[in-house]
PDB file of C-alpha atoms in Angstrom:
ATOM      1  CA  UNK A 278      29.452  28.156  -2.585  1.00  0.00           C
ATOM      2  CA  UNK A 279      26.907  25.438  -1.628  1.00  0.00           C
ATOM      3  CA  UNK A 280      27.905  22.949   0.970  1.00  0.00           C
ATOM      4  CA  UNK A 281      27.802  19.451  -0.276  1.00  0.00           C
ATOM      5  CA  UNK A 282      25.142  18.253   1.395  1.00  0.00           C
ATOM      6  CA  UNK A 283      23.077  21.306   1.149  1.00  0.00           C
ATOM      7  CA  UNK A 284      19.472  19.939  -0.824  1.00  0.00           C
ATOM      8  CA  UNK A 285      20.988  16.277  -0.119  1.00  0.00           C
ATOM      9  CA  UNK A 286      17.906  14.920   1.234  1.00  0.00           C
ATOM     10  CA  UNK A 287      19.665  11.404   1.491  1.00  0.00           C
ATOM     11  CA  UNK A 288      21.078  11.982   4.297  1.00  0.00           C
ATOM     12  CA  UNK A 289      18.274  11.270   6.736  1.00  0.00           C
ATOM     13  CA  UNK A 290      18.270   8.183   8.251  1.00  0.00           C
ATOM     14  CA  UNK A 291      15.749   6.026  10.683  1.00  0.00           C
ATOM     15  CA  UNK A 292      17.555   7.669  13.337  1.00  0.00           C
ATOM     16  CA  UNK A 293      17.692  11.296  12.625  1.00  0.00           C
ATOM     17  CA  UNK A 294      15.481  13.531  14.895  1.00  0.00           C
ATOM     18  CA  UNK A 295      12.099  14.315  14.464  1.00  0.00           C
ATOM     19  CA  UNK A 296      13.006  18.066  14.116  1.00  0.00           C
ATOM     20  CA  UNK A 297      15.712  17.175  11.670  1.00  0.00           C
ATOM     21  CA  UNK A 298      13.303  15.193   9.483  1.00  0.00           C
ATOM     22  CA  UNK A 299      10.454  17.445   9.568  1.00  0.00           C
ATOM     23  CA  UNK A 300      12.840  20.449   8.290  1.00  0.00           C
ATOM     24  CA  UNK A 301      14.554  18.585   5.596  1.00  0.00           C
ATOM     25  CA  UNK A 302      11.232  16.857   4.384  1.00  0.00           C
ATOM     26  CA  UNK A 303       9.583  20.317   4.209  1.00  0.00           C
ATOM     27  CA  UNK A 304      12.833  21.593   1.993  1.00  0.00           C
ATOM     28  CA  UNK A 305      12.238  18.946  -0.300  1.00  0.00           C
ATOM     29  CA  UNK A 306       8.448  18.827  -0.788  1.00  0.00           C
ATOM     30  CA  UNK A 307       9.018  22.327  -1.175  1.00  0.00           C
ATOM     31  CA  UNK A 308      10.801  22.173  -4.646  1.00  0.00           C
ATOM     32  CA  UNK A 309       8.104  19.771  -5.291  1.00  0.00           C
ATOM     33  CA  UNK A 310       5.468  22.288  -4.617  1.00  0.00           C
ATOM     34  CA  UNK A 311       3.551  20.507  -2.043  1.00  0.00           C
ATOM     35  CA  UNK A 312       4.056  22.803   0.842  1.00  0.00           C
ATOM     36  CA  UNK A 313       4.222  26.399  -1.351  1.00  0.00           C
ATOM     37  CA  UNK A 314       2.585  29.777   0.218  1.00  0.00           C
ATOM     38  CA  UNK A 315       2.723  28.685   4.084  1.00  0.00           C
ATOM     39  CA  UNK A 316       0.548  25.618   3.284  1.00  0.00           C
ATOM     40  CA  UNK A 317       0.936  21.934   4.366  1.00  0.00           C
ATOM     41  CA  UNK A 318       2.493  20.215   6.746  1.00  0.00           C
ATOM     42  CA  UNK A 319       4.276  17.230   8.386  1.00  0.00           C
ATOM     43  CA  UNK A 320       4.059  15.624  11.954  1.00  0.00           C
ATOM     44  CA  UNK A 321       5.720  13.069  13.488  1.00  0.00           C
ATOM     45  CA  UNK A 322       4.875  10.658  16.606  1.00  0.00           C
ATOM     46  CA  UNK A 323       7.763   9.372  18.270  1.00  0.00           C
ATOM     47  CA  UNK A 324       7.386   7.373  22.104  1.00  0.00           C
ATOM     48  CA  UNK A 325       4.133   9.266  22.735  1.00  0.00           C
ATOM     49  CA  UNK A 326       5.061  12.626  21.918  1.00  0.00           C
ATOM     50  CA  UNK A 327       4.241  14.972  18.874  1.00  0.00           C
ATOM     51  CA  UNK A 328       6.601  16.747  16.741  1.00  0.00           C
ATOM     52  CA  UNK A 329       4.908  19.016  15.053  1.00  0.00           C
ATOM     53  CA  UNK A 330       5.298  22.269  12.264  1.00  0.00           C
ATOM     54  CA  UNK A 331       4.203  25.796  13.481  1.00  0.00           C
ATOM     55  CA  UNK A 332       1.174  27.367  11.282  1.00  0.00           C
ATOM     56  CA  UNK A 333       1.721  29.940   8.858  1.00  0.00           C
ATOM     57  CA  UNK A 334       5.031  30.321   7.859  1.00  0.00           C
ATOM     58  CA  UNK A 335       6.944  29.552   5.040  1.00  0.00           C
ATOM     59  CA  UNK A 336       7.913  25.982   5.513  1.00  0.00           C
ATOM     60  CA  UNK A 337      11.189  25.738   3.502  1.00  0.00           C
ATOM     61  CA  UNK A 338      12.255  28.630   6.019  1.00  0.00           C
ATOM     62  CA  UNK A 339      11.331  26.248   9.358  1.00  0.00           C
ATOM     63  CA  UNK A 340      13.995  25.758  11.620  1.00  0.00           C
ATOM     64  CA  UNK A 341      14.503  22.926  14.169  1.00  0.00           C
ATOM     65  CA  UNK A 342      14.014  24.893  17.143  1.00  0.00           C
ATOM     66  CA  UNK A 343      10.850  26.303  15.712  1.00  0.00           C
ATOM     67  CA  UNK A 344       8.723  22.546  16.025  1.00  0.00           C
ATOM     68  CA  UNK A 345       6.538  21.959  18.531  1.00  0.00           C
ATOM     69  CA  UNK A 346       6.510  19.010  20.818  1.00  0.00           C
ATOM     70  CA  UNK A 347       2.668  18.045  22.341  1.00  0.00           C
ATOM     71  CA  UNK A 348       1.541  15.145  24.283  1.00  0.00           C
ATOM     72  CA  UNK A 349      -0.246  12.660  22.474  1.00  0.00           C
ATOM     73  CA  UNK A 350      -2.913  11.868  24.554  1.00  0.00           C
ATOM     74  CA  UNK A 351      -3.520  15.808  25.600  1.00  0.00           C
ATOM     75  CA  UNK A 352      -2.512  17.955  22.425  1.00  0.00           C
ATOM     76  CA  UNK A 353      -3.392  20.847  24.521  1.00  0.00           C
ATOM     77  CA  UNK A 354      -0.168  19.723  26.706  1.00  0.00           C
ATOM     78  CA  UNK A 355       2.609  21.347  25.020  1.00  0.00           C
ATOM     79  CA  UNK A 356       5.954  19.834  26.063  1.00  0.00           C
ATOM     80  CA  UNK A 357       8.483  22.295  23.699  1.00  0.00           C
ATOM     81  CA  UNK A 358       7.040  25.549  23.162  1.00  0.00           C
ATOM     82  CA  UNK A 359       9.742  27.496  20.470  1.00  0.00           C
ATOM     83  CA  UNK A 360      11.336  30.677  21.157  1.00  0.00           C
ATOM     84  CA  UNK A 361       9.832  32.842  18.822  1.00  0.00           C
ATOM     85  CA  UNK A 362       6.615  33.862  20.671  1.00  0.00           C
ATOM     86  CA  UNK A 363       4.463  34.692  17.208  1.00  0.00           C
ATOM     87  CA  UNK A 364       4.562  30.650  16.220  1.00  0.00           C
ATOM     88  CA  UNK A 365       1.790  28.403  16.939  1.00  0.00           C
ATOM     89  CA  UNK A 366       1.437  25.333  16.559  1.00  0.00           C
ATOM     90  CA  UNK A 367       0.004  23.913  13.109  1.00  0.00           C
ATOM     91  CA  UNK A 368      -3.641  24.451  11.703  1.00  0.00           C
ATOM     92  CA  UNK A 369      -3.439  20.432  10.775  1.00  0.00           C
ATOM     93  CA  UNK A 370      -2.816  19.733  14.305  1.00  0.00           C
ATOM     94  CA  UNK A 371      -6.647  17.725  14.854  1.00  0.00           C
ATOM     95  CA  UNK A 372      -6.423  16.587  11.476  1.00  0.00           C
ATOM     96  CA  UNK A 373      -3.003  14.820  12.541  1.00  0.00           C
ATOM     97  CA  UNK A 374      -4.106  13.876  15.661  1.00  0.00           C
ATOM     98  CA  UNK A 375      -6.654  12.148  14.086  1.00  0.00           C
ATOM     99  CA  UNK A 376      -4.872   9.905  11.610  1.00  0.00           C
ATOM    100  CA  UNK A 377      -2.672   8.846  15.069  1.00  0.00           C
ATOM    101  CA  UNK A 378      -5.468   8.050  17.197  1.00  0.00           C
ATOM    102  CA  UNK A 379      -7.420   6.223  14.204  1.00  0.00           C
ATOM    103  CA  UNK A 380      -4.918   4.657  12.511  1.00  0.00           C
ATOM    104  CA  UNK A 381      -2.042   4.697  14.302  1.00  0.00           C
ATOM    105  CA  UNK A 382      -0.251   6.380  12.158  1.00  0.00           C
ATOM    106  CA  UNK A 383       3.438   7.715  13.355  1.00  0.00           C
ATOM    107  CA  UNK A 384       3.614  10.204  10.615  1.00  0.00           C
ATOM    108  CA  UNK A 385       1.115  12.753   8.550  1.00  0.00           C
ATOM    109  CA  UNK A 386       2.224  14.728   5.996  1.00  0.00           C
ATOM    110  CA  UNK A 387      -0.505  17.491   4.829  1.00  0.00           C
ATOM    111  CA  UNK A 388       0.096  18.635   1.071  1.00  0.00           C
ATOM    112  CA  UNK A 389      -1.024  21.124  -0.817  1.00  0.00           C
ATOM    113  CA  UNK A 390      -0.148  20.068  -4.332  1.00  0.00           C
ATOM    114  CA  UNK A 391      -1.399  20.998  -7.759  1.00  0.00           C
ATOM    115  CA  UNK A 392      -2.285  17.929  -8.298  1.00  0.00           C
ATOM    116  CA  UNK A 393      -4.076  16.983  -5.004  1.00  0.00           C
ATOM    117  CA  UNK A 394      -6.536  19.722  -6.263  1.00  0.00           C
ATOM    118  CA  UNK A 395      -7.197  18.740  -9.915  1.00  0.00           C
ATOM    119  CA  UNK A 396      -7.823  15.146  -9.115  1.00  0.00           C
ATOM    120  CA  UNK A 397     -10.719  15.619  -7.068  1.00  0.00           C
ATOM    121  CA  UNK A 398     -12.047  18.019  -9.788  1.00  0.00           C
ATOM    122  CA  UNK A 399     -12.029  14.741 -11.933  1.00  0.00           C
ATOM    123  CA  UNK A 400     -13.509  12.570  -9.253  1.00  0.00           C
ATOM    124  CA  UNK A 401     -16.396  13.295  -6.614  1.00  0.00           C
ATOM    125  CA  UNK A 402     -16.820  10.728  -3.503  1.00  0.00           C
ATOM    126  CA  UNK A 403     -13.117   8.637  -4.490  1.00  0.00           C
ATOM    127  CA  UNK A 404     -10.081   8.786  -6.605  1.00  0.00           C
ATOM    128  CA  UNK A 405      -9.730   5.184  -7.897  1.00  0.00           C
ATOM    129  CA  UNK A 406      -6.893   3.687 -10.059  1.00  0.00           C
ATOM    130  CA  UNK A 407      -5.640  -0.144 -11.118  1.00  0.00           C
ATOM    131  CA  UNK A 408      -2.829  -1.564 -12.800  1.00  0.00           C
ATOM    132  CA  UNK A 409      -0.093   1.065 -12.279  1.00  0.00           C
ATOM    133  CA  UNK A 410       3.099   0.133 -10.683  1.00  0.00           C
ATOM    134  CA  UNK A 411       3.144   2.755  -8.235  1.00  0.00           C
ATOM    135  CA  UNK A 412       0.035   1.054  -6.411  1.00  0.00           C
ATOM    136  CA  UNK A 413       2.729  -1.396  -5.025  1.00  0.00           C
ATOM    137  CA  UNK A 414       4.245   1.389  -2.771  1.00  0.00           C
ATOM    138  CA  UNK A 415       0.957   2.135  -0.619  1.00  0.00           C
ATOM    139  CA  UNK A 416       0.851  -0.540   2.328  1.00  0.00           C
ATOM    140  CA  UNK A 417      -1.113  -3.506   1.571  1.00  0.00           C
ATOM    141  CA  UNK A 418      -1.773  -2.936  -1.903  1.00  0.00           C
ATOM    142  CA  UNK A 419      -0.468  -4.579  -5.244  1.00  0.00           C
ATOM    143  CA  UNK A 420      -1.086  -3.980  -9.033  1.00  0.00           C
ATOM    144  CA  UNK A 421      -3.971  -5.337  -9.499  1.00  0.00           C
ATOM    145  CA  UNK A 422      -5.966  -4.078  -6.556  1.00  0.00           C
ATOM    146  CA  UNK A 423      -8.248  -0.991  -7.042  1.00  0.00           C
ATOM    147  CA  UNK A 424      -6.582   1.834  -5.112  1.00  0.00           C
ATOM    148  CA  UNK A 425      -9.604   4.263  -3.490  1.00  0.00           C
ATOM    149  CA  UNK A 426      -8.801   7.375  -1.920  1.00  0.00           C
ATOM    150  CA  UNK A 427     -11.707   8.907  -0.260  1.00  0.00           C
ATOM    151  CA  UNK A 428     -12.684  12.661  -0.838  1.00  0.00           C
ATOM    152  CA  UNK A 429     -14.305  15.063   1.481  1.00  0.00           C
ATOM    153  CA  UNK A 430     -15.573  18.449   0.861  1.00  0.00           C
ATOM    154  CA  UNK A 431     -13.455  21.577   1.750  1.00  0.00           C
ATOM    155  CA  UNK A 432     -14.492  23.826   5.065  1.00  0.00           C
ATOM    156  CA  UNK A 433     -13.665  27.539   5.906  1.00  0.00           C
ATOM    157  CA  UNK A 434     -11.097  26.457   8.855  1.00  0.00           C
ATOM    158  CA  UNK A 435      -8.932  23.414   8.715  1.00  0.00           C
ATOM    159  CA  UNK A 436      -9.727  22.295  11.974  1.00  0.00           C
ATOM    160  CA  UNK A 437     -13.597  22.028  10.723  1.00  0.00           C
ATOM    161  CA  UNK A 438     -12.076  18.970   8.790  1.00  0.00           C
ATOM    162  CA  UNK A 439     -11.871  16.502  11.373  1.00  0.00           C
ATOM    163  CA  UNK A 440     -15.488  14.843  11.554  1.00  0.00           C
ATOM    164  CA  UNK A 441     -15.442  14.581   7.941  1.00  0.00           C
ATOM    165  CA  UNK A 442     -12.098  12.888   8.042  1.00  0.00           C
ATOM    166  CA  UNK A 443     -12.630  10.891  10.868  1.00  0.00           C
ATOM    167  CA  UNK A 444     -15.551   9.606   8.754  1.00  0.00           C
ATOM    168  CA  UNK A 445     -13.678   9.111   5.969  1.00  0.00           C
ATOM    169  CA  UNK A 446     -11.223   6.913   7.567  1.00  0.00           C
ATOM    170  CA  UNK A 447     -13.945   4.888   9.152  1.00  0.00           C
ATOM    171  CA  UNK A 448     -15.569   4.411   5.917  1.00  0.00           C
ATOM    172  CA  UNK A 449     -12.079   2.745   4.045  1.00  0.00           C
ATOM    173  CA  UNK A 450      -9.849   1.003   6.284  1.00  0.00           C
ATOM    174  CA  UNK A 451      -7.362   0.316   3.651  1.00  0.00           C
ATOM    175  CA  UNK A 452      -6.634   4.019   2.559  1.00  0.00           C
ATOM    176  CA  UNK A 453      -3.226   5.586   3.776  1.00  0.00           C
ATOM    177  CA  UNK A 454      -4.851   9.064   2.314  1.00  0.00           C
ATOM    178  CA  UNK A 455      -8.057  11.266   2.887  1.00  0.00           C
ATOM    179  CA  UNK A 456      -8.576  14.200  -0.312  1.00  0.00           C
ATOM    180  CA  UNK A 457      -9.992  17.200   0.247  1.00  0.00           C
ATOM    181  CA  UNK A 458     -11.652  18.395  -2.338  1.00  0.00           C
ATOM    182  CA  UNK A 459     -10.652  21.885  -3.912  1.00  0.00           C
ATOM    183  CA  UNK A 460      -7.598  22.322  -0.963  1.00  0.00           C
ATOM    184  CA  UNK A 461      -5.340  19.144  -0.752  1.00  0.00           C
ATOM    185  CA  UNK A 462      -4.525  15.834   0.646  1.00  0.00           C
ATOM    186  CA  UNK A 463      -3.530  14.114   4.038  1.00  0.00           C
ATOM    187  CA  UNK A 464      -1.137  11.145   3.900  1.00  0.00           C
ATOM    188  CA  UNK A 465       0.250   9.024   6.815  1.00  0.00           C
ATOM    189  CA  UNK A 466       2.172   5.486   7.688  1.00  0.00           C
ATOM    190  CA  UNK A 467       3.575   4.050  10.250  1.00  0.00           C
ATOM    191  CA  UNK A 468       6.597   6.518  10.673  1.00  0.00           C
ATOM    192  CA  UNK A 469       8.148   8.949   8.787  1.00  0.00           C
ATOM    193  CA  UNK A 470       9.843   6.719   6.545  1.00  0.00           C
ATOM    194  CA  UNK A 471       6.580   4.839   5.141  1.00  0.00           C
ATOM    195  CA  UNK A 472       4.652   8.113   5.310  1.00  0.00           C
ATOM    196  CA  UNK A 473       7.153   9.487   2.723  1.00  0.00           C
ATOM    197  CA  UNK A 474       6.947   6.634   0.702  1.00  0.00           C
ATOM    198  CA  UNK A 475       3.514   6.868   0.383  1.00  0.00           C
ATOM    199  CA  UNK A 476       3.469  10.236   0.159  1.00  0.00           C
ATOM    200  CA  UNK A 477       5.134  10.415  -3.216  1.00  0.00           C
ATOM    201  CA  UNK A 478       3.131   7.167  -4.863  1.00  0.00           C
ATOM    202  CA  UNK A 479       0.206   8.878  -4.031  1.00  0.00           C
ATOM    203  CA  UNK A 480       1.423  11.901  -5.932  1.00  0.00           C
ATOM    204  CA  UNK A 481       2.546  10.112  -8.581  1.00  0.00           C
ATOM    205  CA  UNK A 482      -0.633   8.037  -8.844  1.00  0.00           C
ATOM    206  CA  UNK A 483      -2.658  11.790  -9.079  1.00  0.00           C
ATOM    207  CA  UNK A 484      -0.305  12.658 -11.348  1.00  0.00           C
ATOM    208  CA  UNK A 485      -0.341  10.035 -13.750  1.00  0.00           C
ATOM    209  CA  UNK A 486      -3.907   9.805 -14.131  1.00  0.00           C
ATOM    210  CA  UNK A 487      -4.837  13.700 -14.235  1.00  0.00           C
ATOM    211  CA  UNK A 488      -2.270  12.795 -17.650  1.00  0.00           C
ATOM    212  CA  UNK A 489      -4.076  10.035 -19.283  1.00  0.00           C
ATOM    213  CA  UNK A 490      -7.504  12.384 -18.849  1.00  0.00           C
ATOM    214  CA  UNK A 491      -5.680  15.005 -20.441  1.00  0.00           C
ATOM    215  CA  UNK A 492      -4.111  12.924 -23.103  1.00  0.00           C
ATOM    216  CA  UNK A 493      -7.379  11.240 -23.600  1.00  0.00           C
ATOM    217  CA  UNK A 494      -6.090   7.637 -22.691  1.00  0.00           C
ATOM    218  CA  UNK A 495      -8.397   5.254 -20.724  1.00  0.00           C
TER     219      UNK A 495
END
């Protein structure tokens, strides 16, 4: 018999730990097919200090003793190492530490969604949409604005990402996401809460438009 708050994702709250957040998150995105296979990710930056998910395992499966906690300003300082001496710490790890450093960013969430690869097999350099609802959930954006995600091309090694991304981020100062073209999409805000609400417009915006291509609307 399930217990009743067993796939209740509602009951995380702005003070639930980083570990809790990170484990429940990856449950949920999960069933959504964002983190399938081992792939993906989330991070978290709380008072200078990195929660973050170990590489290559299956991340509906994580536990809260298995995250890693690193020093921001040294990631090679780790501050919580978990028991199980086969884990190490996340592929994404420079990526994430990027979108911190950069942007500030308190939260990065690294998917690996269908859809994050078909959209950037409909665009090349940026996704752009206007005038869907969903544009009003990404920071600083409303209805009307044109909504740019920039796209970078894919590498061997994840950690061969980071110029590219860096770059990226330089180059649009009001993007909340980076695509990577043929592999996924990196998403952060200013904690976990904003990165999750970004997270899924984003999604939805892919979504919606890899449907009006395939329905033939413009």
């Amino acid at each position: 018999k399930m217990k009743e708050t067993e796939g209740d994702y509602t009951t995380l709250s702005k003070t639930s730990t980083p570990q809790k957040v990170i484990v429940e998150l990856m449950k949920l995105y999960y069933t959504q097919g964002w983190v399938s296979g081992t792939g993906g990710g989330i991070c978290i930056c709380v008072n200078e200090k990195v929660f973050i998910a170990p590489s290559g395992i299956h991340k509906e499966r994580c536990r809260e003793e298995d995250i890693f906690i690193l020093d921001l300003k040294d990631c090679k300082q780790i501050l919580y190492k978990p028991p199980t001496s086969t884990l190490k710490v996340s592929a994404c790890q420079p990526l994430f530490y990027a979108a911190m450093h950069k942007r500030g960013a308190g939260a990065v969430i690294h998917s690996h969604a269908l859809e994050t690869f078909l959209i950037t097999q409909l665009y090349s350099k940026a996704f752009e949409c206007t005038k869907i609802e969903m544009i009003k959930g990404i920071s600083g954006h409303g209805y009307r604005d044109i909504l740019r995600v920039p796209i970078i091309d894919n590498t061997d090694y994840e950690e061969q990402l980071t110029e590219s991304l860096e770059e990226a981020m330089d180059g649009d100062e009001k993007t909340f996401a980076i695509l990577v073209k043929n592999h996924g999409v990196y998403i952060w805000g200013k904690d976990w809460v904003q990165c999750k609400t970004h997270a899924e417009c984003y999604h939805y915006l892919f979504r919606a438009v890899i449907e009006q291509h395939r329905l033939g609307i413009k």
